[in-house]
Amino acid sequence: MFDTETGDTPVLIRHRPDLTDNDVTDRGLYLRRREFITGVAGLGLAGLGGMASAAPLAFSKGFSTTEKPTPKDDVTSYNNFYEFGVDKGDPAENAGRLKTRPWTVRVDGACEAPKTFDIDALIKANKLEERIYRLRCVEGWSMVIPWVGFPLKDLIAAVKPTSKAKFVAFETLMRPSEMTGQKWDVLQWPYREGLRIDEAVHPLTLIAVGLYGETLPNQNGAPLRLVVPWKYGFKSIKSIIRISLVERQPPTAWNLSAPREYGFYSNVNPAVDHPRWSQATERRIGEFRRRDTLAFNGYGEWVADLYRGMDLKKFY
């Protein structure tokens, strides 16, 4: 078990690969992709390639897995980040215009010491670790990514939460002039996500500021994103500008858009299918065979107790 008092780091066991399939894109979004691309091209915004220049980060080694990391080129070119487009290659193509400096994140709500943090001061003030986590998308594909970041619990502790802090709400930047996908009603903007407070302060929950030893590329959520490795990837909100400690369960982007398909918890669960995608197996990017999906994405040993007694089909 993960020792929350000493911070001792467990080592994950390698799991055998299974065969893969092609990724399946939501049919509604697929049918709208040309509308989206045509509109963006009409604004003169299409084809703006590139990512923000990367800089090396100083970090120590942390939680890991013996599984082979997904190649960096795949991690940075195959993304869901609808603020920059609905196709997998759109974020890498369009996110280069996003300005990530200056950048601040506001942490407020049910706390004694709300504060606005400058991103560079925040990085400097926290001891960064490399955490190699599996990432599982609800669409049925997965990766293994070496993130660099620090535990979210440290940021929450810095603002001294009160007893009214039952949930944590997150909000992405709203800047349609640079995040051109926000000009379209694919989702209710700005993107919002949320966690229960015990999920947020769990030692595995990470604020990532880099990957592969360098600062985050824009298409991967620069300059800081959430990583909750036992939940589907859409819970790991990107380009965060505000974190609020709240008393009631906050609204979340995909739950607002399709509540029957996207629940608040969204824990990886091979026994509970999405209405359009089986969750029993997954396609690891870069492999040819599908593999069995693991409950809680393989992190059940450390997080299953958070949900003891809950009906995980009802609270999906």
Short mmCIF file of C-alpha atoms in Angstrom, two decimals:
data_model
loop_
_atom_site.label_atom_id
_atom_site.label_comp_id
_atom_site.label_asym_id
_atom_site.label_seq_id
_atom_site.Cartn_x
_atom_site.Cartn_y
_atom_site.Cartn_z
CA MET A 1 0.00 0.00 0.00
CA PHE A 2 1.04 3.65 -0.51
CA ASP A 3 2.21 4.96 2.88
CA THR A 4 0.64 8.43 3.19
CA GLU A 5 2.67 9.16 6.33
CA THR A 6 6.16 8.31 5.10
CA GLY A 7 5.56 8.84 1.38
CA ASP A 8 7.25 5.53 0.54
CA THR A 9 6.78 4.77 -3.15
CA PRO A 10 5.34 1.45 -4.33
CA VAL A 11 6.47 -0.22 -7.54
CA LEU A 12 3.86 -1.36 -10.03
CA ILE A 13 3.89 -4.82 -11.57
CA ARG A 14 4.30 -5.16 -15.34
CA HIS A 15 1.17 -6.47 -17.10
CA ARG A 16 1.22 -8.52 -20.29
CA PRO A 17 0.10 -6.82 -23.53
CA ASP A 18 -2.96 -7.87 -25.50
CA LEU A 19 -3.78 -7.07 -29.15
CA THR A 20 -5.19 -3.66 -30.24
CA ASP A 21 -7.82 -2.17 -32.53
CA ASN A 22 -8.23 1.13 -34.25
CA ASP A 23 -9.34 3.98 -32.06
CA VAL A 24 -13.01 4.93 -32.33
CA THR A 25 -13.97 8.61 -32.51
CA ASP A 26 -17.36 9.82 -31.35
CA ARG A 27 -19.56 9.78 -34.48
CA GLY A 28 -21.16 13.15 -33.77
CA LEU A 29 -17.82 14.86 -33.40
CA TYR A 30 -16.48 13.08 -36.48
CA LEU A 31 -19.37 14.33 -38.57
CA ARG A 32 -18.77 17.87 -37.31
CA ARG A 33 -15.02 17.89 -37.88
CA ARG A 34 -15.19 19.39 -41.36
CA GLU A 35 -17.54 22.11 -40.12
CA PHE A 36 -15.02 22.88 -37.40
CA ILE A 37 -11.99 22.83 -39.73
CA THR A 38 -13.78 24.88 -42.39
CA GLY A 39 -14.75 27.50 -39.83
CA VAL A 40 -11.27 27.74 -38.42
CA ALA A 41 -9.75 27.95 -41.89
CA GLY A 42 -12.19 30.73 -42.72
CA LEU A 43 -10.85 32.68 -39.78
CA GLY A 44 -7.34 32.24 -41.09
CA LEU A 45 -6.37 30.14 -38.09
CA ALA A 46 -5.79 26.69 -39.56
CA GLY A 47 -2.37 25.24 -40.17
CA LEU A 48 -0.60 27.15 -37.43
CA GLY A 49 1.76 24.40 -36.37
CA GLY A 50 4.05 23.96 -33.49
CA MET A 51 4.29 23.75 -29.75
CA ALA A 52 5.80 26.05 -27.17
CA SER A 53 9.55 25.62 -26.88
CA ALA A 54 10.41 23.05 -24.21
CA ALA A 55 12.84 23.65 -21.35
CA PRO A 56 14.46 20.99 -19.13
CA LEU A 57 13.16 20.55 -15.58
CA ALA A 58 15.03 19.51 -12.44
CA PHE A 59 13.27 16.60 -10.74
CA SER A 60 13.73 13.46 -8.69
CA LYS A 61 12.37 10.01 -9.51
CA GLY A 62 9.04 9.09 -7.96
CA PHE A 63 6.20 6.61 -8.48
CA SER A 64 6.86 4.45 -11.51
CA THR A 65 5.99 1.37 -13.51
CA THR A 66 8.08 -1.17 -15.37
CA GLU A 67 5.92 -0.71 -18.47
CA LYS A 68 7.58 0.88 -21.48
CA PRO A 69 6.70 4.58 -21.86
CA THR A 70 4.83 5.62 -24.98
CA PRO A 71 7.16 7.39 -27.46
CA LYS A 72 7.28 11.13 -26.91
CA ASP A 73 6.24 11.82 -30.51
CA ASP A 74 2.99 9.92 -29.92
CA VAL A 75 2.36 11.56 -26.54
CA THR A 76 2.70 15.02 -28.09
CA SER A 77 0.87 14.40 -31.37
CA TYR A 78 -2.12 12.22 -30.41
CA ASN A 79 -4.25 14.30 -28.04
CA ASN A 80 -7.75 15.19 -26.99
CA PHE A 81 -7.81 18.92 -26.23
CA TYR A 82 -10.99 20.27 -27.80
CA GLU A 83 -10.00 23.86 -27.11
CA PHE A 84 -7.76 23.41 -30.16
CA GLY A 85 -9.91 21.09 -32.29
CA VAL A 86 -11.75 17.78 -32.19
CA ASP A 87 -9.33 15.63 -34.20
CA LYS A 88 -6.37 13.96 -32.49
CA GLY A 89 -3.78 15.93 -34.47
CA ASP A 90 -5.46 19.32 -34.04
CA PRO A 91 -3.92 20.24 -30.66
CA ALA A 92 -0.34 19.79 -31.92
CA GLU A 93 -1.26 21.72 -35.05
CA ASN A 94 -3.12 24.60 -33.41
CA ALA A 95 -1.86 25.01 -29.83
CA GLY A 96 1.31 26.86 -30.73
CA ARG A 97 -0.45 30.22 -30.50
CA LEU A 98 -1.33 29.76 -26.79
CA LYS A 99 0.70 32.12 -24.59
CA THR A 100 1.61 30.39 -21.34
CA ARG A 101 3.61 33.27 -19.81
CA PRO A 102 2.66 35.17 -17.80
CA TRP A 103 0.33 32.63 -16.14
CA THR A 104 -1.27 32.45 -12.74
CA VAL A 105 -3.52 29.94 -11.01
CA ARG A 106 -5.97 31.06 -8.34
CA VAL A 107 -6.64 28.66 -5.44
CA ASP A 108 -9.61 29.80 -3.36
CA GLY A 109 -12.95 28.86 -1.85
CA ALA A 110 -13.32 27.05 1.47
CA CYS A 111 -9.85 27.84 2.77
CA GLU A 112 -8.17 30.21 5.22
CA ALA A 113 -5.44 31.48 2.91
CA PRO A 114 -6.63 31.82 -0.70
CA LYS A 115 -3.82 32.78 -3.03
CA THR A 116 -2.92 33.47 -6.64
CA PHE A 117 0.23 31.60 -7.65
CA ASP A 118 2.57 32.59 -10.46
CA ILE A 119 3.40 29.49 -12.47
CA ASP A 120 7.19 29.93 -12.37
CA ALA A 121 7.19 30.66 -8.64
CA LEU A 122 4.96 27.63 -8.10
CA ILE A 123 7.34 25.36 -10.00
CA LYS A 124 10.32 26.76 -8.11
CA ALA A 125 8.63 26.36 -4.71
CA ASN A 126 7.71 22.69 -5.15
CA LYS A 127 9.94 19.64 -5.29
CA LEU A 128 9.26 18.13 -8.70
CA GLU A 129 9.08 14.39 -9.26
CA GLU A 130 8.89 12.23 -12.33
CA ARG A 131 5.83 9.97 -12.09
CA ILE A 132 5.41 7.34 -14.80
CA TYR A 133 1.67 6.69 -14.99
CA ARG A 134 -0.67 4.84 -17.31
CA LEU A 135 -3.20 7.10 -19.05
CA ARG A 136 -6.48 5.49 -20.14
CA CYS A 137 -8.89 7.33 -22.45
CA VAL A 138 -12.60 6.55 -22.30
CA GLU A 139 -12.42 6.04 -26.08
CA GLY A 140 -10.50 2.81 -25.48
CA TRP A 141 -6.86 3.78 -26.06
CA SER A 142 -4.05 4.19 -23.55
CA MET A 143 -0.49 5.43 -23.07
CA VAL A 144 2.28 5.28 -20.48
CA ILE A 145 3.60 8.78 -19.78
CA PRO A 146 6.53 10.04 -17.68
CA TRP A 147 5.01 13.18 -16.13
CA VAL A 148 6.95 15.71 -14.09
CA GLY A 149 5.05 17.51 -11.35
CA PHE A 150 4.13 17.70 -7.69
CA PRO A 151 1.25 16.32 -5.57
CA LEU A 152 -1.94 18.37 -5.69
CA LYS A 153 -2.25 17.82 -1.94
CA ASP A 154 0.72 20.13 -1.38
CA LEU A 155 -0.97 22.98 -3.23
CA ILE A 156 -4.22 22.43 -1.34
CA ALA A 157 -2.39 22.34 2.00
CA ALA A 158 -0.78 25.70 1.21
CA VAL A 159 -4.16 27.48 1.28
CA LYS A 160 -5.32 25.78 4.53
CA PRO A 161 -8.67 24.19 3.60
CA THR A 162 -11.55 24.41 6.05
CA SER A 163 -14.00 21.68 7.05
CA LYS A 164 -16.38 22.92 4.33
CA ALA A 165 -13.99 21.78 1.60
CA LYS A 166 -15.74 18.61 0.41
CA PHE A 167 -14.89 18.87 -3.30
CA VAL A 168 -12.34 20.56 -5.53
CA ALA A 169 -13.41 22.40 -8.71
CA PHE A 170 -11.03 23.12 -11.58
CA GLU A 171 -11.32 25.56 -14.48
CA THR A 172 -9.40 25.87 -17.76
CA LEU A 173 -8.34 29.12 -19.38
CA MET A 174 -10.99 30.79 -21.55
CA ARG A 175 -9.22 32.60 -24.40
CA PRO A 176 -10.89 31.96 -27.77
CA SER A 177 -8.41 34.20 -29.59
CA GLU A 178 -5.73 31.58 -28.88
CA MET A 179 -7.78 28.49 -27.99
CA THR A 180 -9.71 28.62 -31.22
CA GLY A 181 -11.84 25.56 -30.49
CA GLN A 182 -13.68 27.63 -27.89
CA LYS A 183 -15.34 29.49 -30.76
CA TRP A 184 -17.45 26.37 -31.32
CA ASP A 185 -20.10 24.86 -29.05
CA VAL A 186 -18.57 21.39 -28.85
CA LEU A 187 -18.67 21.75 -25.03
CA GLN A 188 -19.79 24.37 -22.53
CA TRP A 189 -16.72 26.56 -22.15
CA PRO A 190 -14.60 27.07 -20.17
CA TYR A 191 -13.76 23.42 -19.50
CA ARG A 192 -14.48 22.45 -15.90
CA GLU A 193 -13.67 19.38 -13.84
CA GLY A 194 -13.93 18.26 -10.24
CA LEU A 195 -12.80 15.76 -7.64
CA ARG A 196 -13.92 14.78 -4.20
CA ILE A 197 -11.52 16.23 -1.63
CA ASP A 198 -10.14 12.83 -0.61
CA GLU A 199 -9.39 12.08 -4.27
CA ALA A 200 -7.69 15.44 -4.68
CA VAL A 201 -5.37 14.99 -1.69
CA HIS A 202 -4.52 11.37 -2.50
CA PRO A 203 -0.75 10.99 -2.95
CA LEU A 204 -1.14 9.75 -6.54
CA THR A 205 -3.00 12.87 -7.72
CA LEU A 206 -0.52 15.07 -9.54
CA ILE A 207 -0.22 18.60 -10.85
CA ALA A 208 1.93 18.05 -13.94
CA VAL A 209 4.14 20.82 -15.30
CA GLY A 210 6.18 18.65 -17.65
CA LEU A 211 6.64 15.35 -19.42
CA TYR A 212 9.70 13.49 -20.61
CA GLY A 213 11.82 15.74 -18.38
CA GLU A 214 10.78 18.98 -20.08
CA THR A 215 8.08 21.60 -19.65
CA LEU A 216 4.64 20.60 -20.91
CA PRO A 217 3.95 21.20 -24.58
CA ASN A 218 0.86 23.35 -25.15
CA GLN A 219 -1.08 20.45 -26.65
CA ASN A 220 -0.55 18.40 -23.48
CA GLY A 221 -1.99 21.06 -21.16
CA ALA A 222 0.69 23.69 -20.61
CA PRO A 223 1.62 25.18 -18.32
CA LEU A 224 -0.04 22.95 -15.72
CA ARG A 225 -2.59 20.17 -15.80
CA LEU A 226 -4.15 17.65 -13.49
CA VAL A 227 -3.24 13.95 -13.69
CA VAL A 228 -5.47 11.44 -11.87
CA PRO A 229 -4.13 8.09 -13.11
CA TRP A 230 -6.99 5.85 -11.97
CA LYS A 231 -9.63 7.90 -13.82
CA TYR A 232 -10.35 8.31 -17.52
CA GLY A 233 -8.18 10.93 -19.17
CA PHE A 234 -10.84 13.60 -19.61
CA LYS A 235 -10.83 14.08 -15.82
CA SER A 236 -7.24 15.34 -16.06
CA ILE A 237 -8.09 18.95 -16.91
CA LYS A 238 -5.51 21.01 -18.82
CA SER A 239 -4.24 24.61 -18.78
CA ILE A 240 -5.69 25.28 -15.34
CA ILE A 241 -6.27 28.85 -14.15
CA ARG A 242 -8.43 28.26 -11.07
CA ILE A 243 -8.81 25.63 -8.35
CA SER A 244 -11.64 26.14 -5.86
CA LEU A 245 -12.40 24.23 -2.67
CA VAL A 246 -16.18 23.89 -2.49
CA GLU A 247 -18.86 22.31 -0.35
CA ARG A 248 -21.02 20.83 -3.13
CA GLN A 249 -20.18 18.59 -6.07
CA PRO A 250 -19.13 20.92 -8.90
CA PRO A 251 -20.38 20.73 -12.49
CA THR A 252 -17.99 19.12 -14.99
CA ALA A 253 -17.71 19.69 -18.74
CA TRP A 254 -18.50 16.26 -20.12
CA ASN A 255 -21.16 15.53 -17.52
CA LEU A 256 -22.92 18.77 -18.52
CA SER A 257 -22.67 17.79 -22.17
CA ALA A 258 -23.76 14.12 -21.89
CA PRO A 259 -24.72 13.13 -18.32
CA ARG A 260 -25.79 9.61 -19.30
CA GLU A 261 -22.35 8.94 -20.76
CA TYR A 262 -19.97 10.78 -18.44
CA GLY A 263 -20.42 10.53 -14.70
CA PHE A 264 -18.71 12.65 -12.07
CA TYR A 265 -16.35 9.91 -10.85
CA SER A 266 -15.26 8.37 -14.17
CA ASN A 267 -13.02 5.75 -12.58
CA VAL A 268 -11.54 3.28 -15.06
CA ASN A 269 -13.84 0.27 -14.77
CA PRO A 270 -13.70 -2.63 -17.28
CA ALA A 271 -17.06 -3.88 -15.96
CA VAL A 272 -18.96 -0.69 -16.84
CA ASP A 273 -19.08 0.16 -20.55
CA HIS A 274 -19.50 3.61 -21.97
CA PRO A 275 -22.65 3.64 -24.16
CA ARG A 276 -20.46 3.83 -27.27
CA TRP A 277 -17.23 2.09 -26.20
CA SER A 278 -16.55 -1.15 -24.41
CA GLN A 279 -14.20 -0.60 -21.47
CA ALA A 280 -13.19 -4.26 -21.13
CA THR A 281 -10.10 -3.87 -23.32
CA GLU A 282 -7.91 -1.05 -24.61
CA ARG A 283 -5.47 -0.23 -27.39
CA ARG A 284 -2.04 0.86 -26.15
CA ILE A 285 -0.77 3.46 -28.59
CA GLY A 286 2.15 1.97 -30.54
CA GLU A 287 1.00 -1.64 -30.13
CA PHE A 288 -1.03 -3.89 -32.44
CA ARG A 289 -2.96 -5.98 -29.95
CA ARG A 290 -5.65 -5.08 -27.47
CA ARG A 291 -5.00 -5.70 -23.79
CA ASP A 292 -7.35 -6.21 -20.87
CA THR A 293 -8.28 -3.04 -19.03
CA LEU A 294 -7.41 -3.03 -15.32
CA ALA A 295 -9.83 -1.84 -12.64
CA PHE A 296 -8.87 1.66 -11.55
CA ASN A 297 -6.35 1.53 -14.41
CA GLY A 298 -4.21 -0.80 -12.30
CA TYR A 299 -4.06 1.51 -9.26
CA GLY A 300 -6.75 -0.26 -7.22
CA GLU A 301 -4.28 -1.30 -4.54
CA TRP A 302 -3.83 2.36 -3.67
CA VAL A 303 -7.23 3.91 -4.40
CA ALA A 304 -9.98 1.28 -4.12
CA ASP A 305 -10.57 2.10 -0.45
CA LEU A 306 -11.74 5.57 -1.48
CA TYR A 307 -14.85 3.93 -2.92
CA ARG A 308 -15.54 1.25 -0.34
CA GLY A 309 -19.28 0.56 -0.16
CA MET A 310 -20.11 2.62 -3.27
CA ASP A 311 -22.06 1.20 -6.19
CA LEU A 312 -19.58 1.88 -8.99
CA LYS A 313 -22.20 1.26 -11.67
CA LYS A 314 -24.41 3.96 -10.18
CA PHE A 315 -21.51 6.29 -9.40
CA TYR A 316 -19.78 5.85 -12.74
#
